Amino acid sequence: MITVFSDRHRLRNVKTELSGGLLVPPHECCERAEIVLERVKLAGLGEIVAPDAFGLECSLRVHTPDYLEFLAEAWTLWAAAGNAGEAIPDCWPARRMLQRRPQDISGRLGFYAFAAETSIGAGTWQAARAAVDVALTAAQRIERGAPGAFALCRPPGHHAARDLYGGYCFLNNAAIAAQYLRDHGAARVAILDVDFHHGNGTQDIFYDRADVLFVSLHGDPSEAFPYFSGFADETGCAHGLGYTLNLPMPRGTGFEVWREALAAALRRIAEFRTDALVVSLGLDTFEADPISFFRLGSEDFASYGRLLGEAGLPTLFVLEGGYAVAEIGVNAVGVLAGFEATR
Ligand code: FKS
Ligand code: ZN
């Protein structure tokens, strides 16, 4: 399988994540991508290519123009305003307040953020754009007939909604790739999100649509980030009613139970008769993940990779989370090699 990778991910190198009342080194760090890349090479998964440069048109198919404009200038405005540290919001349009876009950069951060752990720094926008290029280049391979492709990208994307950032995400790489496939010949696209966290952004983007099925396996939002999205009774709206399937699971969930949920997800996807599958590949379901609470072992990743391969669909894997940094490569490549073994 081909891997698409850009070293421009390193431009996303902020120093702070708001966690436990402290500013700590971010879980979503450069080493993650480098370790996955090393493992791809070591395992001989296949060719590794740099992305082509796409413009913003594909991103504008899922995000709003004002949101992209904000992301592009946020760091410059924040620094110009004389702030000493990285850009972090501290005031939100909460219940009974106006949803009106402020002029001031501090107000705009709160307007476009849904969470505060995700600092914006100097290269954040450039890295987020490179991640989209990686996802689109891999999607193009699928469009041209490849059975599988791996977008090794960061920052991740599945929490980024039409006009919201947070959860380490700015541009929704998987959603942009799925929309690209829709715009280039696929009548139906399914997105399977196996990251530990609910993909609230992807759900938001496709919630009212019947042409893109969104299925997610994740930690129960009553006890896990993003807390306000991902419950089983969120099933889509308008034309999209029945085209969102959330399968939340409790603390301590192991592979036996998780695999049953995956089987249910794959049954729904088969019934949908999709032309292509986009997998939001998070590795934070791993038992040693520092911020999650499922209990998958390294051998389980290879095992579910085979189940994904047996679905027999053109499959685009897009990297999302995973914070047990030492094992992220083994686990990611475990899924991909398991998938490949069925082809
Ligand atoms: C730690 C709390 C962390 C934020 C969790 C974000 C998870 C991000 C992710 C992605 F794939 F997007 F990277 N709260 N004190 O793994 O879903
Ligand atoms: Zn996650």
Coordinates of C-alpha atoms and ligand atoms in Angstrom, one line a residue:
M1 CA 0.0 0.0 0.0
I2 CA 1.2 3.5 -0.8
T3 CA 1.9 5.9 2.1
V4 CA 1.7 9.7 1.6
F5 CA 3.8 11.7 4.0
S6 CA 4.9 15.4 4.2
D7 CA 7.6 16.6 6.5
R8 CA 5.8 19.9 6.7
H9 CA 3.8 18.3 9.6
R10 CA 6.8 19.5 11.7
L11 CA 5.5 23.0 11.3
R12 CA 2.9 22.0 13.9
N13 CA 5.2 22.1 16.9
V14 CA 3.5 24.1 19.6
K15 CA 4.9 23.9 23.1
T16 CA 1.7 24.0 25.1
E17 CA -1.5 22.0 25.7
L18 CA -3.8 23.1 28.5
S19 CA -4.2 20.0 30.6
G20 CA -5.0 19.6 34.3
G21 CA -4.7 23.3 34.9
L22 CA -1.2 23.3 33.5
L23 CA 0.4 24.1 30.2
V24 CA 2.1 20.8 29.3
P25 CA 4.0 19.5 26.2
P26 CA 1.3 18.4 23.7
H27 CA 0.3 14.8 23.4
E28 CA -0.2 15.4 19.7
C29 CA 3.5 15.8 18.9
C30 CA 5.9 15.5 15.9
E31 CA 7.4 12.2 17.1
R32 CA 4.1 10.5 16.5
A33 CA 4.3 10.9 12.7
E34 CA 8.0 10.2 12.6
I35 CA 7.6 6.9 14.5
V36 CA 4.8 5.8 12.2
L37 CA 6.9 6.6 9.2
E38 CA 9.8 4.6 10.6
R39 CA 7.6 1.6 11.0
V40 CA 6.1 1.9 7.5
K41 CA 9.7 1.7 6.2
L42 CA 10.8 -1.1 8.5
A43 CA 7.7 -3.2 7.7
G44 CA 8.2 -2.6 3.9
L45 CA 4.5 -1.6 3.6
G46 CA 5.2 0.0 0.2
E47 CA 6.2 3.2 -1.6
I48 CA 6.3 6.5 0.4
V49 CA 5.5 9.6 -1.6
A50 CA 5.2 13.3 -0.9
P51 CA 1.9 15.0 -1.5
D52 CA 0.8 17.2 -4.4
A53 CA -0.2 20.8 -3.5
F54 CA -3.9 21.3 -3.7
G55 CA -5.5 24.7 -3.3
L56 CA -8.1 25.6 -0.7
E57 CA -11.0 24.6 -3.0
C58 CA -11.3 21.1 -1.6
S59 CA -11.2 22.4 2.0
L60 CA -13.9 25.0 1.1
R61 CA -16.2 22.1 0.2
V62 CA -16.5 21.2 3.9
H63 CA -15.3 24.3 5.9
T64 CA -16.7 27.9 5.7
P65 CA -14.6 30.7 4.1
D66 CA -14.6 32.8 7.3
Y67 CA -13.3 29.9 9.3
L68 CA -10.4 29.3 6.9
E69 CA -9.7 33.0 6.8
F70 CA -9.5 32.9 10.6
L71 CA -7.2 29.9 10.7
A72 CA -4.9 31.5 8.1
E73 CA -4.4 34.7 10.1
A74 CA -5.0 33.7 13.7
W75 CA -1.3 33.3 14.7
T76 CA -0.2 36.6 13.0
L77 CA -3.0 38.6 14.7
W78 CA -2.5 37.0 18.1
A79 CA 1.3 37.7 18.0
A80 CA 0.7 41.3 16.7
A81 CA -1.7 41.9 19.6
G82 CA 1.4 41.5 21.9
N83 CA 0.5 38.1 23.4
A84 CA 3.6 36.4 24.9
G85 CA 2.5 32.8 24.6
E86 CA 0.7 30.5 22.1
A87 CA -2.9 31.3 21.1
I88 CA -5.5 29.9 23.5
P89 CA -9.1 31.0 23.8
D90 CA -10.5 32.1 27.1
C91 CA -14.1 33.2 26.4
W92 CA -16.9 31.4 24.5
P93 CA -20.4 32.2 23.1
A94 CA -22.1 29.9 25.7
R95 CA -25.8 29.4 26.4
R96 CA -28.0 32.5 25.9
M97 CA -25.1 34.6 24.5
L98 CA -24.9 35.9 20.9
Q99 CA -23.3 33.8 18.1
R100 CA -21.8 36.9 16.6
R101 CA -18.3 36.9 15.3
P102 CA -16.0 39.4 17.2
Q103 CA -13.4 41.5 15.6
D104 CA -10.8 41.1 18.2
I105 CA -8.5 38.0 17.9
S106 CA -9.1 36.8 21.4
G107 CA -12.8 36.9 20.9
R108 CA -12.5 35.1 17.5
L109 CA -10.5 32.3 19.1
G110 CA -13.4 31.6 21.4
F111 CA -15.9 31.9 18.5
Y112 CA -14.1 29.2 16.4
A113 CA -12.9 26.9 19.2
F114 CA -14.9 24.3 20.9
A115 CA -12.1 23.3 23.3
A116 CA -9.1 25.0 24.9
E117 CA -6.4 22.3 24.9
T118 CA -5.4 23.1 21.3
S119 CA -2.9 26.0 21.1
I120 CA -2.3 27.7 17.8
G121 CA 1.4 28.5 17.0
A122 CA 3.5 30.0 14.1
G123 CA 3.3 27.0 11.7
T124 CA -0.1 25.6 12.6
W125 CA -1.9 26.7 9.5
Q126 CA 0.8 25.6 7.1
A127 CA 1.0 22.2 8.8
A128 CA -2.8 21.7 8.7
R129 CA -2.8 22.6 5.0
A130 CA 0.0 20.0 4.4
A131 CA -2.1 17.4 6.2
V132 CA -5.0 18.1 3.8
D133 CA -2.6 17.7 0.8
V134 CA -1.5 14.4 2.2
A135 CA -5.1 13.2 2.6
L136 CA -6.1 14.4 -0.9
T137 CA -3.1 12.9 -2.6
A138 CA -3.9 9.6 -1.0
A139 CA -7.6 10.0 -2.0
Q140 CA -6.5 10.6 -5.6
R141 CA -4.8 7.2 -5.6
I142 CA -8.0 5.6 -4.5
E143 CA -9.9 7.5 -7.2
R144 CA -7.4 6.1 -9.7
G145 CA -8.1 2.6 -8.7
A146 CA -5.7 1.7 -5.8
P147 CA -7.3 -0.8 -3.4
G148 CA -5.8 1.0 -0.4
A149 CA -3.8 4.1 0.5
F150 CA -2.4 5.5 3.8
A151 CA -2.5 9.3 4.5
L152 CA 0.2 9.6 7.2
C153 CA -0.8 13.1 8.3
R154 CA -0.8 15.4 11.3
P155 CA -2.3 17.5 12.8
P156 CA -5.4 15.2 12.9
G157 CA -8.8 16.3 11.7
H158 CA -11.9 14.4 12.9
H159 CA -12.8 16.9 15.6
A160 CA -12.8 19.9 13.2
A161 CA -16.3 20.8 12.2
R162 CA -17.5 23.1 9.4
D163 CA -16.3 26.1 11.4
L164 CA -14.9 24.9 14.7
Y165 CA -11.4 23.7 15.8
G166 CA -10.4 21.8 18.9
G167 CA -9.2 18.4 20.1
Y168 CA -5.9 18.9 18.3
C169 CA -7.8 19.3 14.9
F170 CA -8.1 22.3 12.5
L171 CA -9.0 21.0 9.0
N172 CA -10.9 17.8 8.7
N173 CA -8.6 15.7 6.6
A174 CA -10.9 12.7 6.4
A175 CA -14.0 14.7 5.6
I176 CA -12.2 16.7 2.9
A177 CA -10.9 13.5 1.4
A178 CA -14.4 11.9 1.5
Q179 CA -15.9 14.9 -0.2
Y180 CA -13.1 14.8 -2.8
L181 CA -14.1 11.2 -3.6
R182 CA -17.8 12.2 -3.9
D183 CA -16.8 15.0 -6.3
H184 CA -14.7 12.6 -8.4
G185 CA -17.0 9.8 -9.2
A186 CA -18.0 8.1 -6.0
A187 CA -21.8 8.2 -5.6
R188 CA -21.6 7.0 -2.0
V189 CA -18.7 7.2 0.5
A190 CA -18.6 5.7 4.0
I191 CA -16.4 7.0 6.8
L192 CA -15.5 4.6 9.6
D193 CA -14.0 6.4 12.6
V194 CA -12.1 4.0 14.8
D195 CA -10.3 6.7 16.9
F196 CA -11.0 6.4 20.6
H197 CA -12.7 9.8 20.5
H198 CA -15.9 10.6 18.8
G199 CA -15.4 12.3 15.4
N200 CA -17.8 15.2 16.2
G201 CA -16.4 17.3 13.3
T202 CA -16.9 14.7 10.7
Q203 CA -20.4 14.0 12.1
D204 CA -21.2 17.7 12.0
I205 CA -20.1 18.1 8.4
F206 CA -22.2 15.2 7.0
Y207 CA -25.1 15.1 9.5
D208 CA -27.8 16.1 7.1
R209 CA -26.6 14.1 4.1
A210 CA -27.5 10.6 2.8
D211 CA -24.6 10.3 0.4
V212 CA -21.9 10.1 3.1
L213 CA -22.4 7.5 5.8
F214 CA -20.6 8.3 9.1
V215 CA -20.0 5.4 11.6
S216 CA -18.0 5.8 14.7
L217 CA -16.7 3.5 17.5
H218 CA -15.6 5.5 20.6
G219 CA -15.5 6.1 24.3
D220 CA -18.9 7.0 25.8
P221 CA -19.1 10.8 25.6
S222 CA -20.7 10.8 29.1
E223 CA -17.2 10.0 30.3
A224 CA -14.9 11.0 27.5
F225 CA -13.9 13.9 25.3
P226 CA -15.6 15.5 23.3
Y227 CA -18.4 15.1 25.9
F228 CA -21.2 16.9 24.0
S229 CA -21.3 14.7 20.9
G230 CA -21.3 11.0 20.0
F231 CA -24.3 9.5 21.8
A232 CA -26.1 6.6 20.3
D233 CA -29.3 8.6 19.8
E234 CA -27.5 11.0 17.4
T235 CA -28.5 9.4 14.1
G236 CA -28.5 12.2 11.5
C237 CA -31.1 14.8 10.5
A238 CA -33.2 15.8 7.4
H239 CA -32.0 13.7 4.4
G240 CA -29.2 12.4 6.6
L241 CA -31.5 10.7 9.1
G242 CA -30.2 7.2 9.6
Y243 CA -26.8 8.0 8.0
T244 CA -24.9 8.6 11.2
L245 CA -24.3 5.6 13.5
N246 CA -22.6 6.1 16.8
L247 CA -21.4 3.1 18.8
P248 CA -20.2 4.5 22.2
M249 CA -18.5 2.0 24.6
P250 CA -17.7 2.3 28.3
R251 CA -14.4 2.5 30.2
G252 CA -12.4 -0.7 30.1
T253 CA -13.8 -2.0 26.8
G254 CA -11.6 -4.7 25.4
F255 CA -11.2 -6.2 22.0
E256 CA -14.0 -8.8 22.3
V257 CA -16.7 -6.1 22.7
W258 CA -15.0 -3.6 20.4
R259 CA -14.8 -6.2 17.6
E260 CA -18.6 -6.8 17.9
A261 CA -19.1 -3.1 17.5
L262 CA -16.8 -3.1 14.5
A263 CA -18.8 -6.0 13.0
A264 CA -22.0 -4.0 13.4
A265 CA -20.3 -1.0 11.8
L266 CA -19.2 -3.1 8.8
R267 CA -22.7 -4.5 8.4
R268 CA -24.2 -1.0 8.2
I269 CA -21.5 0.0 5.7
A270 CA -22.2 -3.1 3.6
E271 CA -25.9 -2.3 3.6
F272 CA -25.1 1.2 2.4
R273 CA -23.4 -0.2 -0.8
T274 CA -20.6 2.4 -0.7
D275 CA -18.2 3.0 -3.5
A276 CA -15.3 3.8 -1.1
L277 CA -14.4 3.6 2.5
V278 CA -12.5 6.3 4.5
V279 CA -11.1 5.1 7.8
S280 CA -10.3 7.7 10.4
L281 CA -7.4 5.7 11.9
G282 CA -6.8 6.6 15.5
L283 CA -4.6 4.3 17.6
D284 CA -5.7 5.6 20.9
T285 CA -7.9 2.6 21.6
F286 CA -4.6 0.9 22.7
E287 CA -4.5 -0.3 26.3
A288 CA -1.4 1.9 27.1
D289 CA -2.8 5.1 25.7
P290 CA -2.3 7.9 28.2
I291 CA -5.5 9.8 27.6
S292 CA -8.0 7.0 26.7
F293 CA -9.7 4.1 28.3
F294 CA -10.1 1.1 25.9
R295 CA -8.0 -2.0 26.2
L296 CA -6.9 -3.1 22.7
G297 CA -3.5 -5.0 22.6
S298 CA -1.1 -4.6 19.7
E299 CA -2.1 -8.0 18.2
D300 CA -5.7 -6.7 18.0
F301 CA -4.8 -4.0 15.6
A302 CA -3.6 -6.5 13.0
S303 CA -6.6 -8.6 13.7
Y304 CA -9.1 -5.8 12.9
G305 CA -7.0 -4.7 9.9
R306 CA -7.9 -8.0 8.4
L307 CA -11.6 -7.5 9.1
L308 CA -11.4 -4.1 7.3
G309 CA -9.7 -5.8 4.4
E310 CA -12.4 -8.5 4.2
A311 CA -15.0 -5.7 3.6
G312 CA -13.4 -5.7 0.1
L313 CA -13.7 -1.9 -0.4
P314 CA -11.3 0.7 -1.9
T315 CA -10.0 2.0 1.5
L316 CA -8.3 5.3 2.4
F317 CA -6.7 5.3 5.8
V318 CA -6.3 8.7 7.4
L319 CA -4.2 9.0 10.5
E320 CA -6.0 10.6 13.5
G321 CA -5.0 10.1 17.2
G322 CA -2.8 7.8 19.3
Y323 CA -0.6 9.0 22.1
A324 CA 1.3 5.9 23.3
V325 CA 4.0 7.2 21.1
A326 CA 6.5 4.3 21.4
E327 CA 3.8 1.9 20.1
I328 CA 1.9 4.1 17.6
G329 CA 4.0 2.8 14.7
V330 CA 3.6 -0.9 15.4
N331 CA -0.2 -0.5 16.0
A332 CA -0.8 1.7 12.9
V333 CA 1.2 -0.5 10.6
G334 CA -0.5 -3.6 12.3
V335 CA -3.8 -2.4 10.9
L336 CA -2.4 -1.6 7.5
A337 CA -0.5 -4.9 7.2
G338 CA -3.6 -6.8 8.4
F339 CA -5.6 -5.1 5.7
E340 CA -3.0 -5.8 3.0
A341 CA -2.8 -9.5 4.0
T342 CA -6.4 -9.9 2.7
R343 CA -5.7 -8.5 -0.8
Ligands
FKS1 C1 -6.0 15.3 28.2 C2 -7.4 15.7 27.7 C3 -7.4 15.6 26.2 C4 -8.5 16.3 24.1 C5 -8.4 15.0 23.4 C6 -8.2 15.1 21.9 C7 -8.2 13.8 21.2 C8 -7.8 14.0 19.7 C9 -8.0 12.8 18.9 C10 -7.5 13.1 17.4 F1 -7.6 12.1 16.6 F2 -8.1 14.1 16.9 F3 -6.2 13.4 17.5 N1 -8.6 16.1 25.6 N2 -5.8 16.0 29.4 O1 -7.2 11.7 19.3 O2 -9.3 12.4 18.8
ZN2 ZN -8.5 10.3 19.6

